[in-house]
XYZ file of C-alpha atoms in Angstrom:
442
model
C 55.286 -1.628 40.756
C 55.300 -4.346 38.095
C 55.752 -7.943 39.199
C 59.304 -9.339 39.138
C 60.977 -6.244 37.706
C 64.644 -6.741 36.942
C 67.227 -4.759 38.916
C 70.823 -4.705 37.680
C 73.304 -4.343 40.567
C 76.792 -3.168 39.584
C 79.493 -3.457 42.265
C 83.004 -4.867 42.352
C 82.669 -6.078 45.960
C 81.192 -9.616 46.278
C 79.921 -8.952 49.808
C 77.955 -5.933 48.616
C 76.488 -7.875 45.708
C 75.358 -10.631 48.058
C 73.684 -8.247 50.522
C 71.985 -6.219 47.794
C 70.822 -9.289 45.907
C 69.287 -10.809 49.010
C 67.498 -7.590 50.001
C 66.086 -7.006 46.515
C 65.045 -10.632 46.089
C 63.222 -10.567 49.418
C 61.399 -7.446 48.168
C 60.130 -9.345 45.128
C 62.576 -8.212 42.456
C 64.599 -10.213 39.994
C 68.294 -9.399 40.297
C 71.140 -9.411 37.801
C 74.706 -8.546 38.780
C 77.805 -7.113 37.113
C 81.207 -6.545 38.680
C 82.441 -3.700 36.457
C 81.189 -0.984 34.165
C 81.917 -2.686 30.849
C 79.972 -5.809 31.830
C 77.169 -3.645 33.201
C 76.741 -1.821 29.878
C 76.665 -5.051 27.873
C 74.245 -6.713 30.255
C 71.953 -3.672 30.384
C 71.748 -3.552 26.586
C 71.016 -7.258 26.475
C 68.459 -7.648 29.284
C 67.109 -4.054 29.664
C 66.644 -3.898 33.450
C 63.954 -1.723 34.996
C 66.537 0.037 37.206
C 70.297 0.018 37.764
C 72.041 0.258 41.156
C 75.495 1.499 40.204
C 78.612 1.690 42.364
C 80.756 4.758 41.723
C 84.226 3.498 42.670
C 85.074 0.516 40.473
C 88.126 -0.763 38.583
C 88.270 0.057 34.887
C 85.650 2.636 34.029
C 84.088 4.122 37.142
C 80.384 4.580 37.831
C 80.308 8.110 36.380
C 81.681 6.968 33.017
C 79.410 3.923 33.049
C 76.417 6.176 33.642
C 77.476 8.529 30.852
C 77.686 5.669 28.359
C 74.356 4.205 29.441
C 72.627 7.553 29.027
C 74.313 8.107 25.654
C 72.799 4.903 24.276
C 69.270 5.046 22.824
C 68.742 1.523 24.138
C 69.494 2.248 27.808
C 69.075 6.014 28.156
C 65.663 5.790 29.836
C 66.668 3.282 32.534
C 66.784 5.055 35.936
C 70.158 4.830 37.674
C 70.713 5.066 41.434
C 74.318 5.632 42.444
C 75.758 3.767 45.420
C 78.773 5.537 46.857
C 80.700 6.436 49.945
C 81.452 9.828 48.400
C 79.758 12.622 50.271
C 81.073 15.644 48.404
C 78.353 17.787 46.838
C 80.352 18.130 43.621
C 80.333 14.361 43.169
C 76.574 14.214 43.658
C 75.970 17.086 41.266
C 78.198 15.424 38.714
C 76.163 12.232 38.988
C 72.855 14.036 38.572
C 74.214 15.973 35.600
C 75.114 12.667 33.985
C 71.519 11.524 34.348
C 71.359 9.691 37.671
C 67.918 9.528 39.267
C 69.050 9.218 42.903
C 71.924 8.572 45.302
C 72.326 6.070 48.106
C 75.249 6.719 50.423
C 77.191 3.753 51.830
C 76.699 2.243 54.303
C 72.988 2.172 53.419
C 69.909 0.991 55.248
C 68.056 -1.868 53.605
C 64.626 -0.260 54.122
C 65.809 3.011 52.615
C 67.274 1.176 49.635
C 63.997 -0.642 48.894
C 61.903 2.541 49.259
C 64.176 4.480 46.920
C 64.101 1.700 44.339
C 60.317 1.378 44.530
C 59.846 5.134 44.265
C 61.994 5.408 41.141
C 60.227 2.458 39.528
C 56.805 3.944 40.229
C 57.890 7.297 38.810
C 59.305 5.590 35.738
C 56.175 3.519 35.178
C 53.967 6.570 35.603
C 56.034 8.611 33.148
C 55.946 5.783 30.613
C 52.168 5.466 30.873
C 51.673 9.227 30.746
C 53.995 9.676 27.769
C 52.311 6.836 25.912
C 48.849 8.227 26.618
C 49.863 11.755 25.612
C 51.540 10.490 22.429
C 48.483 8.475 21.464
C 46.048 11.269 22.292
C 48.188 13.867 20.517
C 48.380 11.691 17.405
C 44.618 11.203 17.432
C 43.998 14.920 18.008
C 46.402 15.815 15.227
C 44.704 13.385 12.883
C 41.272 14.717 13.858
C 42.400 18.304 13.296
C 43.923 17.354 9.948
C 40.653 15.769 8.877
C 38.726 18.800 10.082
C 41.006 21.217 8.236
C 40.695 19.096 5.122
C 36.910 19.144 5.337
C 36.894 22.911 5.856
C 39.075 23.370 2.782
C 36.705 21.214 0.761
C 33.773 23.287 1.977
C 35.365 26.440 0.618
C 36.756 25.060 -2.633
C 33.801 22.922 -3.653
C 30.726 24.519 -5.159
C 28.922 21.251 -5.833
C 26.403 22.036 -3.147
C 24.206 19.026 -3.838
C 26.772 16.690 -2.232
C 28.375 19.101 0.255
C 25.923 18.436 3.094
C 26.520 14.679 3.009
C 30.286 15.183 2.940
C 30.307 17.477 5.972
C 27.953 15.283 7.984
C 30.062 12.190 7.278
C 33.345 13.868 8.207
C 31.827 15.313 11.385
C 30.611 11.867 12.404
C 34.023 10.265 11.787
C 35.863 12.991 13.711
C 33.432 12.922 16.614
C 34.148 9.285 17.485
C 37.934 9.528 18.118
C 37.603 12.969 19.733
C 34.950 11.653 22.144
C 37.233 8.702 22.941
C 40.152 11.039 23.661
C 38.007 13.404 25.711
C 36.615 10.565 27.816
C 40.025 9.009 28.470
C 41.481 12.334 29.540
C 39.112 12.206 32.500
C 40.651 8.855 33.477
C 44.125 10.337 33.060
C 43.159 13.113 35.464
C 42.179 10.489 38.014
C 45.393 8.513 37.535
C 47.458 11.678 37.845
C 45.665 12.736 40.998
C 46.239 9.294 42.512
C 49.957 9.567 41.881
C 50.065 13.101 43.253
C 48.212 11.947 46.377
C 50.750 9.173 46.768
C 53.578 11.684 46.455
C 51.948 13.955 49.029
C 51.560 10.977 51.363
C 55.230 10.202 50.916
C 56.100 13.810 51.714
C 53.832 13.706 54.754
C 55.610 10.710 56.263
C 59.038 11.913 55.195
C 58.774 15.673 55.815
C 62.520 16.061 56.148
C 64.068 14.088 53.283
C 67.757 13.568 52.941
C 69.744 16.221 51.173
C 69.842 14.288 47.910
C 66.058 14.144 47.623
C 65.679 17.770 48.658
C 68.226 18.852 46.059
C 66.504 16.772 43.377
C 63.104 18.240 44.277
C 64.451 21.777 44.116
C 66.391 21.167 40.913
C 63.328 19.902 39.057
C 60.905 22.204 40.886
C 58.740 19.341 42.120
C 56.061 21.685 43.441
C 55.683 23.292 40.019
C 55.510 19.917 38.291
C 52.698 18.776 40.583
C 50.681 21.858 39.662
C 51.575 21.943 35.990
C 50.693 18.333 35.157
C 47.135 18.999 36.320
C 46.971 22.221 34.298
C 48.343 20.450 31.221
C 45.656 17.788 31.353
C 43.020 20.479 31.855
C 44.324 22.309 28.760
C 44.101 19.106 26.743
C 40.472 18.689 27.824
C 39.733 22.242 26.702
C 41.327 21.446 23.336
C 39.209 18.340 22.781
C 36.103 20.223 23.874
C 36.918 22.883 21.289
C 37.120 20.228 18.575
C 33.791 18.796 19.693
C 32.246 22.257 19.381
C 33.609 22.594 15.855
C 32.218 19.169 14.971
C 28.859 20.232 16.376
C 29.010 23.315 14.149
C 29.739 21.133 11.137
C 26.728 18.987 11.940
C 24.544 22.042 12.432
C 25.797 23.409 9.141
C 25.000 20.283 7.109
C 21.794 19.457 9.032
C 21.652 16.150 7.174
C 19.736 14.716 10.106
C 17.096 17.373 9.376
C 16.789 16.995 5.630
C 13.055 17.488 5.872
C 11.356 20.832 5.695
C 11.121 21.953 9.322
C 11.380 24.947 11.657
C 14.936 25.929 12.644
C 16.891 28.767 14.257
C 18.409 30.840 11.432
C 21.012 32.323 13.791
C 22.293 28.869 14.635
C 22.912 28.213 10.948
C 24.715 31.538 10.517
C 26.902 30.892 13.557
C 27.818 27.407 12.333
C 28.804 28.795 8.930
C 30.976 31.481 10.537
C 32.659 28.830 12.689
C 33.551 26.785 9.612
C 35.016 29.869 7.907
C 36.869 30.980 11.049
C 40.308 30.002 9.756
C 39.855 32.389 6.807
C 38.841 35.212 9.125
C 41.858 34.960 11.424
C 44.778 37.389 11.227
C 47.563 36.555 8.767
C 51.101 37.906 8.432
C 49.943 40.086 5.515
C 46.880 41.631 7.181
C 44.851 41.633 10.432
C 41.743 39.560 11.041
C 38.492 40.111 9.199
C 35.863 41.096 11.763
C 32.371 39.637 11.714
C 29.739 41.771 13.449
C 26.466 40.056 14.297
C 23.436 42.314 14.621
C 20.771 39.712 15.157
C 17.129 40.610 15.588
C 14.482 38.614 17.410
C 13.535 36.039 14.761
C 10.941 33.291 15.043
C 11.792 29.754 14.000
C 11.736 29.516 10.213
C 10.530 26.506 8.240
C 13.191 25.676 5.657
C 15.661 23.142 4.331
C 18.301 24.038 6.923
C 21.303 22.375 5.248
C 20.623 24.022 1.894
C 20.061 27.427 3.472
C 23.350 27.119 5.364
C 25.067 26.340 2.065
C 23.664 29.588 0.661
C 25.072 31.498 3.661
C 28.422 29.776 3.069
C 28.601 30.931 -0.561
C 27.775 34.554 0.235
C 30.174 34.777 3.205
C 32.992 33.018 1.312
C 32.586 35.468 -1.590
C 32.707 38.397 0.852
C 35.962 37.046 2.323
C 37.375 36.564 -1.191
C 36.585 40.206 -2.014
C 38.217 41.483 1.193
C 41.339 39.358 0.641
C 41.642 40.580 -2.946
C 41.329 44.183 -1.760
C 43.951 43.609 0.966
C 46.410 42.300 -1.641
C 46.571 45.823 -3.060
C 46.885 47.699 0.250
C 49.708 48.147 2.737
C 49.435 46.696 6.225
C 49.086 50.220 7.630
C 46.220 51.012 5.253
C 44.466 47.791 6.204
C 44.872 48.574 9.916
C 43.307 51.979 9.350
C 40.297 50.391 7.619
C 40.240 46.649 8.403
C 38.048 44.165 6.587
C 34.616 43.740 8.143
C 31.448 41.741 7.476
C 28.182 42.746 9.137
C 25.286 40.279 9.412
C 21.898 41.794 10.276
C 18.691 39.850 10.750
C 15.214 41.269 11.211
C 11.527 40.568 10.797
C 10.290 42.434 7.710
C 6.602 41.941 8.405
C 4.260 39.218 9.569
C 5.104 37.195 6.474
C 8.904 37.200 6.135
C 12.333 37.746 7.684
C 15.485 39.285 6.202
C 19.183 38.458 6.437
C 21.555 41.159 5.166
C 25.241 40.310 4.724
C 27.373 43.421 4.108
C 31.121 43.725 3.542
C 33.335 46.803 3.251
C 35.245 45.394 0.298
C 35.927 46.921 -3.127
C 32.310 46.625 -4.240
C 30.831 45.087 -7.386
C 30.570 46.962 -10.705
C 27.025 47.320 -12.059
C 27.696 45.207 -15.146
C 28.805 42.325 -12.956
C 25.841 42.712 -10.598
C 23.518 42.102 -13.553
C 25.098 38.701 -14.176
C 26.183 37.666 -10.693
C 23.466 35.003 -10.370
C 23.942 33.582 -13.873
C 25.207 29.978 -14.027
C 28.921 29.637 -14.926
C 29.543 33.385 -14.684
C 32.649 34.209 -12.639
C 35.237 36.977 -12.372
C 37.788 34.668 -10.694
C 40.860 33.284 -12.477
C 40.741 29.843 -14.083
C 40.820 27.153 -11.405
C 39.530 29.479 -8.664
C 35.806 29.093 -9.282
C 33.222 27.537 -11.585
C 30.662 30.329 -11.429
C 28.059 27.970 -9.960
C 28.184 29.166 -6.324
C 25.963 32.228 -6.515
C 23.680 30.594 -9.090
C 23.014 27.694 -6.715
C 22.544 30.180 -3.857
C 19.931 32.050 -5.899
C 18.138 28.777 -6.651
C 18.110 27.740 -2.973
C 16.648 31.082 -1.863
C 14.152 31.784 -4.631
C 13.050 28.398 -5.944
C 13.355 26.109 -2.943
C 12.249 28.613 -0.295
C 10.014 31.016 -2.249
C 12.326 33.814 -1.104
C 14.155 36.768 -2.610
C 17.902 37.390 -3.065
C 19.222 40.808 -4.108
C 22.637 42.418 -4.395
C 23.293 46.109 -3.665
C 26.736 47.540 -4.332
C 28.748 50.443 -5.629
C 32.442 50.285 -6.538
C 34.552 51.251 -3.529
C 31.617 51.027 -1.105
C 31.367 47.314 -0.398
C 28.474 45.003 -1.181
C 25.255 43.862 0.509
C 23.344 40.662 -0.179
C 19.780 40.788 1.101
C 17.922 37.511 1.641
C 14.213 37.420 2.378
C 12.580 34.165 3.477
C 8.865 33.598 4.196
C 8.110 32.716 7.816
C 5.318 30.336 6.796
C 5.234 28.290 3.611
C 3.076 25.613 2.130
C 5.195 22.470 2.343
C 3.644 20.832 -0.700
C 4.313 23.930 -2.828
C 7.955 24.105 -1.824
C 8.390 20.367 -2.283
C 6.972 20.534 -5.792
C 9.279 23.372 -6.700
C 12.262 21.526 -5.212
C 11.533 18.467 -7.318
C 11.405 20.615 -10.458
C 14.924 21.876 -9.643
C 16.422 18.406 -9.252
């Protein structure tokens, strides 16, 4: 409970106001009073009390109408209201709860009961305010992080200026990781706070196992048992969501490998997996056609010395082109035809011999005509419409594989039978030879 929280007491009987004011003051609250509904509404809008104790039977507008107006106002709608009444009919109580009342106290009331009910409603209100604020803040940060991530993914696909792509991805991943880590860490605190409140509620239920009818009805109406379980599950789901974002960020970092710009031994499969993760949103099912499947048939590869970020960029270009081909083919097929033969990309890795490994990326798209295959690695050659590609993607990929890694890149395809890009990379290379070649390409 906050210190000196303001309680507005609304009653047309001076004796009741005096007794209530004294009891609440002794309990550490500040007290404001109103003798009718109209004054109560004006005073509540002016001073914004933490809670309102509202008599039902009053001259002028009664407590029910006063409650309705308070809840209809954006200024006072969130203030909890406890009705004070001698009415014992269930219909009257239901009417009050339907109007937005938080609780009922039946006259004549016990002072101890009054204080406990007031304190309980204030604690619930404070908890809800904190929880809503935390969830709003975390949701906004998660939404912003996801928006940044989606933006970076779009840039990865649209941009073929591979020389700057690695730095862009690494920077975005770093910026996203900070707020996501902050959110993820604070969710653990929120779990603790929530559990503390739930323990308090269980303690209350332990010492008051047989609550009055009003509390029992309120608990059943709002399914208190379900809420206690669901708030924990909701927080757990939020943690899973932030963990998922952290995994995506890790994939972005693995993809760019800007922290490993030197020539060093890496796991090729890790680079392939990171690239697939970044392209995942293009692989998912869409209203027009089902998802594009990616089948991994990985062999047992040794660590390969390479420029990991550049090699990942080559994988990105080949996989993005395969997706483009499958999407273009799907545009000319019915949903039923696509379901019968869905788009698929198969990635196979193997050791060719003691000197090199091979990565084969195969799609079941429309295939590539022979005349296009002969020019597919030429700079500025593209079959895409204006604005859809510069023709530099596959040329840069060829340069990364052949010139910077002393490897081989070949395309095998027949119209209507899909396409295969075969990459061969030496397992061992002379660093000074590769470095010299790389400098010549800059």
